mmCIF file of C-alpha atoms in Angstrom:
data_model
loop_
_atom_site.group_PDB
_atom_site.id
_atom_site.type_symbol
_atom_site.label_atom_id
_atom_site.label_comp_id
_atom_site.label_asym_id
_atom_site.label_seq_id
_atom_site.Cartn_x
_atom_site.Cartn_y
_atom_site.Cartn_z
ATOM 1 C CA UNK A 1 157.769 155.657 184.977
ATOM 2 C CA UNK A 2 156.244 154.932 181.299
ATOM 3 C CA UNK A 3 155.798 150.869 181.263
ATOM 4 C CA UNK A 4 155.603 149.241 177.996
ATOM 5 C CA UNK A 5 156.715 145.915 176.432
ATOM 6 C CA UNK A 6 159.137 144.656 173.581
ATOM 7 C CA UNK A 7 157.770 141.656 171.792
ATOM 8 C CA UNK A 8 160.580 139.860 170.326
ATOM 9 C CA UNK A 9 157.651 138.079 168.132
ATOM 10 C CA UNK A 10 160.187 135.814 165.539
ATOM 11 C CA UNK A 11 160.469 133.692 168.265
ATOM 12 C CA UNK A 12 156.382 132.933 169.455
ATOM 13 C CA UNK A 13 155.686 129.082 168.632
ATOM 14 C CA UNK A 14 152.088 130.046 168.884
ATOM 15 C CA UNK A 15 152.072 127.223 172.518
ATOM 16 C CA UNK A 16 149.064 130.181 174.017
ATOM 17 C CA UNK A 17 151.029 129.511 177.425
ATOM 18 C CA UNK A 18 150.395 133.195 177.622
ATOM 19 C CA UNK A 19 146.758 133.438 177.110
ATOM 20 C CA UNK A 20 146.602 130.093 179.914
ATOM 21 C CA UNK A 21 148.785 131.824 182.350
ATOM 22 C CA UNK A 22 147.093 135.246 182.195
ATOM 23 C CA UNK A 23 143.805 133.746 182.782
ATOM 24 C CA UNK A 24 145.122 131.753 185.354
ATOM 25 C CA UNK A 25 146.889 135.321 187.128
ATOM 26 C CA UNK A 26 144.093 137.465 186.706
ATOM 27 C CA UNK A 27 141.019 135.437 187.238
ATOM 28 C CA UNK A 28 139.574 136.579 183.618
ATOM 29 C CA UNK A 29 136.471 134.750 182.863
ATOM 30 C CA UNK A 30 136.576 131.582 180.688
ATOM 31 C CA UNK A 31 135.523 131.203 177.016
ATOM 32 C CA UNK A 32 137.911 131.733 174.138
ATOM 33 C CA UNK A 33 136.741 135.260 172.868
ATOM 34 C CA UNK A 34 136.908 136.573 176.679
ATOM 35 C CA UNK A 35 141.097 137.207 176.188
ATOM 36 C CA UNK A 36 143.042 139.863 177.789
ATOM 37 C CA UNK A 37 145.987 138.200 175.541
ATOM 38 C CA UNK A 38 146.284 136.350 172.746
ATOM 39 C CA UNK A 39 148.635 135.375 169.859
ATOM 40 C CA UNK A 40 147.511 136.668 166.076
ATOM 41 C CA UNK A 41 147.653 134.455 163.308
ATOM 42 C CA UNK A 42 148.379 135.303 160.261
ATOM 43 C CA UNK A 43 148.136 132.474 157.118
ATOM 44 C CA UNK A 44 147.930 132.453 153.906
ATOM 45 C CA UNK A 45 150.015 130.909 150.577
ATOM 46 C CA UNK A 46 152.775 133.232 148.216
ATOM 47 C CA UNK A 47 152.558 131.401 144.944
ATOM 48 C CA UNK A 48 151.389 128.249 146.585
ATOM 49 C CA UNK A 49 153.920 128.084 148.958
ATOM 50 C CA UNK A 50 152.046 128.149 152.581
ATOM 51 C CA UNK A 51 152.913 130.862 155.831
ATOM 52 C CA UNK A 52 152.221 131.673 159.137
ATOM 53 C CA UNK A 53 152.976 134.632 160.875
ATOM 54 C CA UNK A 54 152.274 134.827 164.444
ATOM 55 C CA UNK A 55 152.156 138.548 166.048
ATOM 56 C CA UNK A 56 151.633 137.813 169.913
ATOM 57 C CA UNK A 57 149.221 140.936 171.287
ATOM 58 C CA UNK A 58 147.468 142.616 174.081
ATOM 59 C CA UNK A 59 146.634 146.149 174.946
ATOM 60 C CA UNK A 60 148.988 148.623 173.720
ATOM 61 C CA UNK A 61 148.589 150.354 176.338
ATOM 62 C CA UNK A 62 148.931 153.746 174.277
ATOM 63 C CA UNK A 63 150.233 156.802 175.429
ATOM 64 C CA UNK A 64 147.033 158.952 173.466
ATOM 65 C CA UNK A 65 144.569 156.227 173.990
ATOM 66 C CA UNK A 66 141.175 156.381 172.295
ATOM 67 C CA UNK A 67 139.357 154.213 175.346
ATOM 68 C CA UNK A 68 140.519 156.618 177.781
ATOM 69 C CA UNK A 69 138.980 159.563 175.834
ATOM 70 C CA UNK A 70 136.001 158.744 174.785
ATOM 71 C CA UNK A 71 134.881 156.790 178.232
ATOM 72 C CA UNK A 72 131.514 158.759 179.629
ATOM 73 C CA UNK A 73 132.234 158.136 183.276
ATOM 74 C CA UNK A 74 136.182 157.622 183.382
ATOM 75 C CA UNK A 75 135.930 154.449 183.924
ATOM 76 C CA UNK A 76 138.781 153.866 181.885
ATOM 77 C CA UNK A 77 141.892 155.921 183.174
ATOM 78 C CA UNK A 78 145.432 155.930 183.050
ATOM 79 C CA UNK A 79 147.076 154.181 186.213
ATOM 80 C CA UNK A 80 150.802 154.461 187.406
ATOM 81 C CA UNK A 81 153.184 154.193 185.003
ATOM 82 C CA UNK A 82 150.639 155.115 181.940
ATOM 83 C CA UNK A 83 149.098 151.892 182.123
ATOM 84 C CA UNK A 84 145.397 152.161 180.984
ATOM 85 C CA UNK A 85 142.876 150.160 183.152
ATOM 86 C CA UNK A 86 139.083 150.179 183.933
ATOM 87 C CA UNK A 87 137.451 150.657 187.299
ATOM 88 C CA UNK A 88 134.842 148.128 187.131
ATOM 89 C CA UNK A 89 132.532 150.046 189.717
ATOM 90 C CA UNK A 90 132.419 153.020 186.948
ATOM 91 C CA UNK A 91 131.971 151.208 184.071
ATOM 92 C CA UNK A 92 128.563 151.469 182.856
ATOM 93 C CA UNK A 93 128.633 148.896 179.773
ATOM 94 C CA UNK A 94 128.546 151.266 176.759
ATOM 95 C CA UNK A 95 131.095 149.694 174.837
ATOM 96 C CA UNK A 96 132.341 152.941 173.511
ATOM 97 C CA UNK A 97 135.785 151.707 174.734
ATOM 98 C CA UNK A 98 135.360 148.510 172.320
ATOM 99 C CA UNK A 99 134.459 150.662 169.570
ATOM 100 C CA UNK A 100 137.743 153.008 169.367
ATOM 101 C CA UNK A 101 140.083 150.827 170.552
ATOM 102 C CA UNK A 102 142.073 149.733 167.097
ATOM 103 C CA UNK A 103 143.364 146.469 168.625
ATOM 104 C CA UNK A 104 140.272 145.216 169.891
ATOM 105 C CA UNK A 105 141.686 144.031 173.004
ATOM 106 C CA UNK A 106 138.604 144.793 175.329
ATOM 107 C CA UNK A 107 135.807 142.603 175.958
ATOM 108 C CA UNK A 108 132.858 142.281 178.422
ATOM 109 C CA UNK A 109 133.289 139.949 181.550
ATOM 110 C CA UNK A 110 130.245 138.717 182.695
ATOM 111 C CA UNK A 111 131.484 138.248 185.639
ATOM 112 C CA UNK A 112 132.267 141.688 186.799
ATOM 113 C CA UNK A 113 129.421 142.953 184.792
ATOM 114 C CA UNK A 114 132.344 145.609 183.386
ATOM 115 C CA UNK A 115 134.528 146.240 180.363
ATOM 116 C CA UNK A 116 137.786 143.837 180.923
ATOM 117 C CA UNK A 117 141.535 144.234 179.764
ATOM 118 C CA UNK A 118 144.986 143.942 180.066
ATOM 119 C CA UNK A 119 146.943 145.563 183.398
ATOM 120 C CA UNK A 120 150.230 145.200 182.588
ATOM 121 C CA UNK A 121 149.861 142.677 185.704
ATOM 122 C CA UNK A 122 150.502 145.588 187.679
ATOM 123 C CA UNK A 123 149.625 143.869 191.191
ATOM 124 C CA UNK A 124 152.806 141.843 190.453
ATOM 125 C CA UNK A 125 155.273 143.695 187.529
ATOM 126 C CA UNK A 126 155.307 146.870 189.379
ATOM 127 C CA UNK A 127 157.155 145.383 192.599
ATOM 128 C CA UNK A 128 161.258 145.065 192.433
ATOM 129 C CA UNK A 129 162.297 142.090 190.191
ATOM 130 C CA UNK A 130 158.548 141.409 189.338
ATOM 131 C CA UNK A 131 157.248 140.264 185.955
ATOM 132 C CA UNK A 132 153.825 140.341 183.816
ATOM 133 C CA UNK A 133 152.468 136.772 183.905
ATOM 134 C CA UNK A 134 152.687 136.390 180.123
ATOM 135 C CA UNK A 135 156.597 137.315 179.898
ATOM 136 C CA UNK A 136 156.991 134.875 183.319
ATOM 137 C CA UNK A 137 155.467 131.943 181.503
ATOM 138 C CA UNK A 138 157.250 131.980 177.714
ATOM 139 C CA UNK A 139 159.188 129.569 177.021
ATOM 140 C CA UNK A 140 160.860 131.149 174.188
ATOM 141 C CA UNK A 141 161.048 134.747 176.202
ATOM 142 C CA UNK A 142 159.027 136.330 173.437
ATOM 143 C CA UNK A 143 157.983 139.533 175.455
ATOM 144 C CA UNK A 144 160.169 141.949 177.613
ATOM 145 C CA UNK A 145 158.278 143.811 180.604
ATOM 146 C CA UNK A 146 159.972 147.425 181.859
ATOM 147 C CA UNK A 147 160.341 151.007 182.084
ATOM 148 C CA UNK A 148 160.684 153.607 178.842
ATOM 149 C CA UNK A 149 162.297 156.130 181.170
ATOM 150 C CA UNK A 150 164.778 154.316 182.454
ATOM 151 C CA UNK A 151 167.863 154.188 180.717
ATOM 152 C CA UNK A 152 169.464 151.118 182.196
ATOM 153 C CA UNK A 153 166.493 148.473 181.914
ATOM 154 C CA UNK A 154 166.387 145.732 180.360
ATOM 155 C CA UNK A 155 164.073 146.932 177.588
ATOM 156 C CA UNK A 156 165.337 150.846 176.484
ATOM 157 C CA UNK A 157 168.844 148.655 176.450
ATOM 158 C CA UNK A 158 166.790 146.107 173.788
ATOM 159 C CA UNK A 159 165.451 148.908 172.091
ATOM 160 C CA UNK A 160 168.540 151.331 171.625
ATOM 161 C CA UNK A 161 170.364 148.007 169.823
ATOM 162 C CA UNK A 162 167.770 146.692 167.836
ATOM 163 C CA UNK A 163 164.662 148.101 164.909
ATOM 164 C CA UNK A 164 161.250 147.756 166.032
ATOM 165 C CA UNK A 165 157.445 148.630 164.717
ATOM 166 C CA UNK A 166 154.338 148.993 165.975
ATOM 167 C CA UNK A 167 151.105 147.436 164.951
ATOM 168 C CA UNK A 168 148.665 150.095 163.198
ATOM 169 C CA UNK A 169 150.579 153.003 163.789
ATOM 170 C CA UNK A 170 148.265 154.925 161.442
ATOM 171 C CA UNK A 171 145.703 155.181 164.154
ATOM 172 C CA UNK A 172 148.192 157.840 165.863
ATOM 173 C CA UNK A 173 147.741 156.467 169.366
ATOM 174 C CA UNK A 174 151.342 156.022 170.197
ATOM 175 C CA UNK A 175 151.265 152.221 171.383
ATOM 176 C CA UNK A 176 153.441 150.799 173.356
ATOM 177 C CA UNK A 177 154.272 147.470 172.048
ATOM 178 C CA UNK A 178 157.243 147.333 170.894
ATOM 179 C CA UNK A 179 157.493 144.736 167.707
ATOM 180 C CA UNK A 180 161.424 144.110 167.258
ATOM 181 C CA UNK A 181 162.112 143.697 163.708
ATOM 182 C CA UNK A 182 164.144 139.855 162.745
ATOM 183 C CA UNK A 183 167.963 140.163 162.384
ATOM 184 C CA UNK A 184 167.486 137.979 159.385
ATOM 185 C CA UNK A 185 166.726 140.652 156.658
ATOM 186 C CA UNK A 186 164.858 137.637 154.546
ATOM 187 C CA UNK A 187 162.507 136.891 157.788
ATOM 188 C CA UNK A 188 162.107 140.396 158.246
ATOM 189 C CA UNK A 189 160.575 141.099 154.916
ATOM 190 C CA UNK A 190 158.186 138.200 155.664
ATOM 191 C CA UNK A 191 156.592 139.459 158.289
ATOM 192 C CA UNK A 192 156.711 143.225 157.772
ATOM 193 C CA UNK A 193 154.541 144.352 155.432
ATOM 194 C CA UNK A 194 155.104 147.499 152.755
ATOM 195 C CA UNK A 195 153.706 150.030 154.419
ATOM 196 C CA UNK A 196 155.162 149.256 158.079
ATOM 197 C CA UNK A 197 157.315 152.268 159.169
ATOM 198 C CA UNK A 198 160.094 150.670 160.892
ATOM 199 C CA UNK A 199 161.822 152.879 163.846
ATOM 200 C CA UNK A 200 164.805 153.060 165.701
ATOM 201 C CA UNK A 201 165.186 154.361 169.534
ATOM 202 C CA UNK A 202 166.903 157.447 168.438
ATOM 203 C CA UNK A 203 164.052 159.016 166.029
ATOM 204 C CA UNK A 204 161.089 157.417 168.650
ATOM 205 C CA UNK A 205 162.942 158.517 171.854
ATOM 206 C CA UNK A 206 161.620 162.418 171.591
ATOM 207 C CA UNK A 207 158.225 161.723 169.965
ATOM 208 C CA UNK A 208 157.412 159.817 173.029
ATOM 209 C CA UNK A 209 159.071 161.559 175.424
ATOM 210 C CA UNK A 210 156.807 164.921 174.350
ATOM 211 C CA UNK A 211 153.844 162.863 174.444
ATOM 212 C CA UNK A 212 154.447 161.534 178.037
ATOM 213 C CA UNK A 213 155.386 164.806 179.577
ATOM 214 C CA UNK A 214 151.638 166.026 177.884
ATOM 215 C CA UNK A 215 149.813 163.412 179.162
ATOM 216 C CA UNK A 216 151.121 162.132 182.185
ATOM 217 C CA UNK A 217 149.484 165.202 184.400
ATOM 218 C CA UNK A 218 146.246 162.645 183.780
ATOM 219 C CA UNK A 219 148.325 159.385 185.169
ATOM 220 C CA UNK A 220 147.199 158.738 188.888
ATOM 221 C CA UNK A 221 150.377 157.928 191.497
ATOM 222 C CA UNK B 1 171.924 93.137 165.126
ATOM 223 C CA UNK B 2 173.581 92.000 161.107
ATOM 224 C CA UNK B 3 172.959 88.704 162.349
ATOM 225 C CA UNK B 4 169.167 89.238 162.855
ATOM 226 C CA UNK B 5 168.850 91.475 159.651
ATOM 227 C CA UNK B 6 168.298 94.829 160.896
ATOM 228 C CA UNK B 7 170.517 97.962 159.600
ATOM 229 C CA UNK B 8 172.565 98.691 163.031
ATOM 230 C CA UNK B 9 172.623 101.933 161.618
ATOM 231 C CA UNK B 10 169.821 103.429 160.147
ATOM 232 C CA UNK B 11 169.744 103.292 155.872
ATOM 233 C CA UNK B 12 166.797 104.349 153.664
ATOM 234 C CA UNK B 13 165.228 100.647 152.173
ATOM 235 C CA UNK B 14 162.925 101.374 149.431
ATOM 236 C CA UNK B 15 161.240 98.430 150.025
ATOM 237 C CA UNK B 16 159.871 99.208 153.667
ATOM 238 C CA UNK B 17 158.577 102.912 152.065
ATOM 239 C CA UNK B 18 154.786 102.447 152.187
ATOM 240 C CA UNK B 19 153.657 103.939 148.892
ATOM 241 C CA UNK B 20 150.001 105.538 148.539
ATOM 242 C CA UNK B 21 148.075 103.652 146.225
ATOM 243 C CA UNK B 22 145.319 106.149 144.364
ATOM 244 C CA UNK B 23 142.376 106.845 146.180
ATOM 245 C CA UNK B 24 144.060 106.246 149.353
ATOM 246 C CA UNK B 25 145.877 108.165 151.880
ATOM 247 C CA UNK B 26 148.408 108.421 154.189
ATOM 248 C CA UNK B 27 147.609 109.385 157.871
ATOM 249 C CA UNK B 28 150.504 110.905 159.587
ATOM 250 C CA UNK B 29 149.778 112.448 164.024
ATOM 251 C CA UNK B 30 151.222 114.523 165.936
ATOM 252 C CA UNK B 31 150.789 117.297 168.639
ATOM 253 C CA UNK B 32 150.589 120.458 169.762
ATOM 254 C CA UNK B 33 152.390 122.969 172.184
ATOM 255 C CA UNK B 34 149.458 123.148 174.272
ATOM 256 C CA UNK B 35 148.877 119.579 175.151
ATOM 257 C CA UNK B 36 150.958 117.016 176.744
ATOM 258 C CA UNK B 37 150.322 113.496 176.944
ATOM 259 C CA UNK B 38 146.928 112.347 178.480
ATOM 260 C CA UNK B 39 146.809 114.213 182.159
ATOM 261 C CA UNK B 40 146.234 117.307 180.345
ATOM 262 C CA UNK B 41 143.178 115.684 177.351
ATOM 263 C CA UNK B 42 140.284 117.455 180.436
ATOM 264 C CA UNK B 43 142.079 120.453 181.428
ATOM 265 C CA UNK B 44 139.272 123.097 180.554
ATOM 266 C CA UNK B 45 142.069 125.657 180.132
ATOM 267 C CA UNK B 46 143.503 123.918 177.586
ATOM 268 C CA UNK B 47 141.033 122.490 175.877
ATOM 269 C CA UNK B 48 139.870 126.302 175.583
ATOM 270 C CA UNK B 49 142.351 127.121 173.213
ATOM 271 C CA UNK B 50 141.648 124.030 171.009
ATOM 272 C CA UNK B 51 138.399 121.857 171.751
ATOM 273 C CA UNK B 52 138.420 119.327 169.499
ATOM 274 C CA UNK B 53 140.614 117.861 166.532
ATOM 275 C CA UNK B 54 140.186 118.598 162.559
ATOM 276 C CA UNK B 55 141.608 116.258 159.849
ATOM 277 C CA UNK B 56 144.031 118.185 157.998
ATOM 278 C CA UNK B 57 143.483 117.276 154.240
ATOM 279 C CA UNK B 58 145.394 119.415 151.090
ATOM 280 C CA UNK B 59 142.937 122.121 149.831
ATOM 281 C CA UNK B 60 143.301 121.107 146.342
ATOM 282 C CA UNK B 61 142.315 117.596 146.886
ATOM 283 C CA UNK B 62 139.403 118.343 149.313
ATOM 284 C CA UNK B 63 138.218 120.395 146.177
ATOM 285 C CA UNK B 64 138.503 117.609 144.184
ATOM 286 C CA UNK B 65 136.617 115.062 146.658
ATOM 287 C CA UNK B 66 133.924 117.753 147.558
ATOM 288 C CA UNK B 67 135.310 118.299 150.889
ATOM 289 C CA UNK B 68 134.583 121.904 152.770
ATOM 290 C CA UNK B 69 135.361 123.169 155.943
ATOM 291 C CA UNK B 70 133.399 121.364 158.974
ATOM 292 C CA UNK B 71 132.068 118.448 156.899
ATOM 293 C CA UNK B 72 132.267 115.212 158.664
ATOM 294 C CA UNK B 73 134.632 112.665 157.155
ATOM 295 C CA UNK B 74 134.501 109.003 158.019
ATOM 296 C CA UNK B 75 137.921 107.958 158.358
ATOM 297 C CA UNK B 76 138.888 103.928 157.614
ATOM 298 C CA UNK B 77 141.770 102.108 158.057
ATOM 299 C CA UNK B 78 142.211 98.047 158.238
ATOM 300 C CA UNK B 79 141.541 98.322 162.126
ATOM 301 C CA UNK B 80 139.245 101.144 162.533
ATOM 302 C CA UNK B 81 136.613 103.806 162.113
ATOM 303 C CA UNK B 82 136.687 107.431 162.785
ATOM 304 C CA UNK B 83 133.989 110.467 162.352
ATOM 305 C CA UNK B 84 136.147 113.930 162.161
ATOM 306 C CA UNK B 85 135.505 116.861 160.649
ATOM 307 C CA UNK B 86 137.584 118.268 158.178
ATOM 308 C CA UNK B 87 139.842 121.212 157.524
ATOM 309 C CA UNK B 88 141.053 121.807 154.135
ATOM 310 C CA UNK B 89 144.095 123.769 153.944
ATOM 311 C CA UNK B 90 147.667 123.987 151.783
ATOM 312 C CA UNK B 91 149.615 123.572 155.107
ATOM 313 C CA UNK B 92 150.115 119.424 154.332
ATOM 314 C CA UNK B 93 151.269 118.110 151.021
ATOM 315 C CA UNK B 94 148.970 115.702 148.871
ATOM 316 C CA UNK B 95 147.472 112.259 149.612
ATOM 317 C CA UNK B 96 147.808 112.971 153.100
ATOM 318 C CA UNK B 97 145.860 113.320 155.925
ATOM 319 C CA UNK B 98 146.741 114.467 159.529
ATOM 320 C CA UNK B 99 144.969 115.338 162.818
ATOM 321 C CA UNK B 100 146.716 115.589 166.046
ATOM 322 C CA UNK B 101 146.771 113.074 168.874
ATOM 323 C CA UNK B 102 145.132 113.444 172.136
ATOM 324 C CA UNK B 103 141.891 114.197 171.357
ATOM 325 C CA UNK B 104 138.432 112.064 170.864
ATOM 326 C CA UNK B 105 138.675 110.233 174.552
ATOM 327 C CA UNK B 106 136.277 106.931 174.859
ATOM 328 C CA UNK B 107 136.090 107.673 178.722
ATOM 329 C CA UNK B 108 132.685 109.320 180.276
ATOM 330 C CA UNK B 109 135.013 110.706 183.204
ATOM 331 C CA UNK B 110 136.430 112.683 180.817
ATOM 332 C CA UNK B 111 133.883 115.253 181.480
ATOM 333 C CA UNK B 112 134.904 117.945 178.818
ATOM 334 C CA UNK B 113 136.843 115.742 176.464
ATOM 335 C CA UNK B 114 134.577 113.135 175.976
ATOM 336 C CA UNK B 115 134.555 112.248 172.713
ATOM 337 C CA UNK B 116 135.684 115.829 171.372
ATOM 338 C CA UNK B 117 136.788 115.201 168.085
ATOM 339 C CA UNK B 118 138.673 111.662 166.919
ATOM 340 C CA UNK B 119 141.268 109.815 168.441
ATOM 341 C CA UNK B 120 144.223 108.572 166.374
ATOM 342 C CA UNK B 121 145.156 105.222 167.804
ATOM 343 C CA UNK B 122 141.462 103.540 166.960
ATOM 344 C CA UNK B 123 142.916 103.859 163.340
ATOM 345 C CA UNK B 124 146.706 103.345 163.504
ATOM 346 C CA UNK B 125 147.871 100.016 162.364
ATOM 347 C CA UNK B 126 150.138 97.913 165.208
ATOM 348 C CA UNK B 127 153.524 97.518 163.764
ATOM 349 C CA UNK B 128 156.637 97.603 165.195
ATOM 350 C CA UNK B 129 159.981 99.331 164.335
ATOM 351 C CA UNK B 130 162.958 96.781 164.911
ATOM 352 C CA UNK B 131 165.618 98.559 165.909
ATOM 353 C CA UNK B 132 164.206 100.893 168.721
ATOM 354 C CA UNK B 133 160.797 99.003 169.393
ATOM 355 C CA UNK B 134 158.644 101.749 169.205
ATOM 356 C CA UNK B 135 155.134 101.757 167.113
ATOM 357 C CA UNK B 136 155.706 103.118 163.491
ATOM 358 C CA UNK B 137 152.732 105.857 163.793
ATOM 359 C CA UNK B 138 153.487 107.266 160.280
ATOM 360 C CA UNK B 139 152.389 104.038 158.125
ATOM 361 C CA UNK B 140 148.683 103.477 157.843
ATOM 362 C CA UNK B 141 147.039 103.966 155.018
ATOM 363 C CA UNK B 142 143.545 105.228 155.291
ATOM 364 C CA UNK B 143 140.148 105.753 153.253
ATOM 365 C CA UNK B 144 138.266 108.658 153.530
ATOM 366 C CA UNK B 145 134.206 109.409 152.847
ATOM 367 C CA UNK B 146 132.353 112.219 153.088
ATOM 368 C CA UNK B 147 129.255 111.305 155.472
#
């Protein structure tokens, strides 16, 4: 089991039905920077011709994660599956999590008194048929919940036909949300910028294979 | 429908284009994804995402008129008044203005959405489009001022 996510992100119509319904599933704490989720923005003109990009996000979820290393009191772990997640009775409020994480997609909740992120919804993905609460609630079917190992589901079966990136891949962390690149090579150049290595399942297949088999002695059952 | 005058299928007059005079501009509404009609205007949830309205006014003109992000702008038309504040941006074309609908509500049982930003229909003139009867939304012309 290695859970991760394609987000087929041409298609987000920036609605936040995602950020509504994962507050709504997971009881995270109101206010609008408290998000587990949320959809980035980018704007901005080319020759005074306006844009908007919109790069719907969460945890990566990353295979060598940063928040799981540099946690004092392993608060922050690797669940079933390599999903990362914080045990709220550990977590001692340093916000050294906060600081390495490159996506910032960790924040306090008050409520817990803890360091708060993204599960995967694994209380209700992880059963047969189940779903994360963002890709349940898109009405344009933007993201794509399942299993890297598994060579029949839904999302290696994505991956294997289509080109994908990942967001700041120069951090090295091996993230696991998969970006699929825009059929439409005029879109694509849009929205990809120069720099973005753009992969295929045949050269990432082995790269994160190796680093599953290194790291998964740390994922608890 | 000849009988009475009225295109029975739809053609472009000239004549029934409103034209923006200098000085003036056209408001134009709308909405977002996130809201839907008026049971959702106090849904805190919602109104997280978004909590109040901006007027939507071309950068380069807001330039021109001295308008920055945040200032309030008194919006007039010939049947109302509206404080907004505004949002200069190149998103909307020239001489005119836009915020979206469903926002500003006159009700104090509208705990949380009491009067969060403006509402659109205090300002929208009351005409009528003949063929299919509904209000013609896209026609007022509006003043704005920087208060």
């Amino acid at each position: 089991m290695n859970y991760a996510m394609a987000l087929d992100y041409q298609n987000c119509i920036n609605c936040k039905a995602c950020e509504v319904a994962c507050k709504e599933e997971n009881g995270v704490q109101l206010g609008a920077d408290k998000q587990r989720i949320w959809v980035g923005v980018v704007e901005g003109t080319i020759f005074g011709k306006p844009f908007a990009n919109l790069y719907p996000s969460q945890c990566n979820h990353c295979i060598d994660a940063p928040c799981v290393s540099v946690c004092p009191t392993n608060a922050s772990h690797f669940a079933e599956g390599g999903i990362v997640k914080v045990d709220p009775h550990k977590c001692i409020l340093c916000k050294g999590c906060m600081e390495a994480c490159p996506y910032d997609a960790r924040f306090v909740d008050d409520t817990m008194v803890a360091v708060d992120k993204c599960t995967f919804c694994d209380h209700r993905s992880l059963e047969a048929g189940g779903t994360t609460a963002c890709q349940a609630t898109c009405p344009t079917k933007v993201r794509l919940f399942g299993d890297l190992d598994d060579e029949n589901s839904d999302l290696v079966k994505l991956l294997k036909t289509k080109r994908f990136f990942f967001q700041k891949e120069y951090t090295n962390t091996l993230p696991k949300l998969f970006y699929i690149l825009p059929d439409d090579e005029a879109y694509a150049k849009q929205s990809v910028s120069h720099d973005t290595i753009i992969h295929t399942w045949e050269d990432i297949k082995p790269l994160y294979e190796e680093a599953k088999n290194r790291r998964s002695k740390e994922w608890k059952k | 429908m000849v009988a009475r005058k009225v295109d029975p299928m739809p053609a472009w007059r000239d004549e029934d284009y409103v034209k923006v005079p200098e000085g003036k501009f056209k408001f134009v509404t709308g909405r977002h994804a996130q809201f839907t009609q008026s049971s959702t205007v106090n849904n805190i949830m919602l109104l997280e995402l978004m909590h109040e309205n901006y007027l939507w006014i071309n950068d380069k003109e807001a330039e021109k008129l001295g308008i920055e992000f945040g200032d309030t702008i008194e919006v007039t038309s010939r049947v109302g008044q509206v404080r907004i504040k505004a949002y200069p941006t190149p998103k909307i074309v020239p001489q005119t203005v836009f915020y979206i609908h469903g926002f500003g509500a006159k009700s104090e049982g509208m705990t949380f959405a009491h009067r969060n930003g403006a509402s659109d229909n205090e300002i929208i003139e009351d005409t009528i489009e003949p063929v299919h009867g509904c209000a013609n939304m896209h026609d007022t012309l509006v003043t704005l001022r920087r208060v």
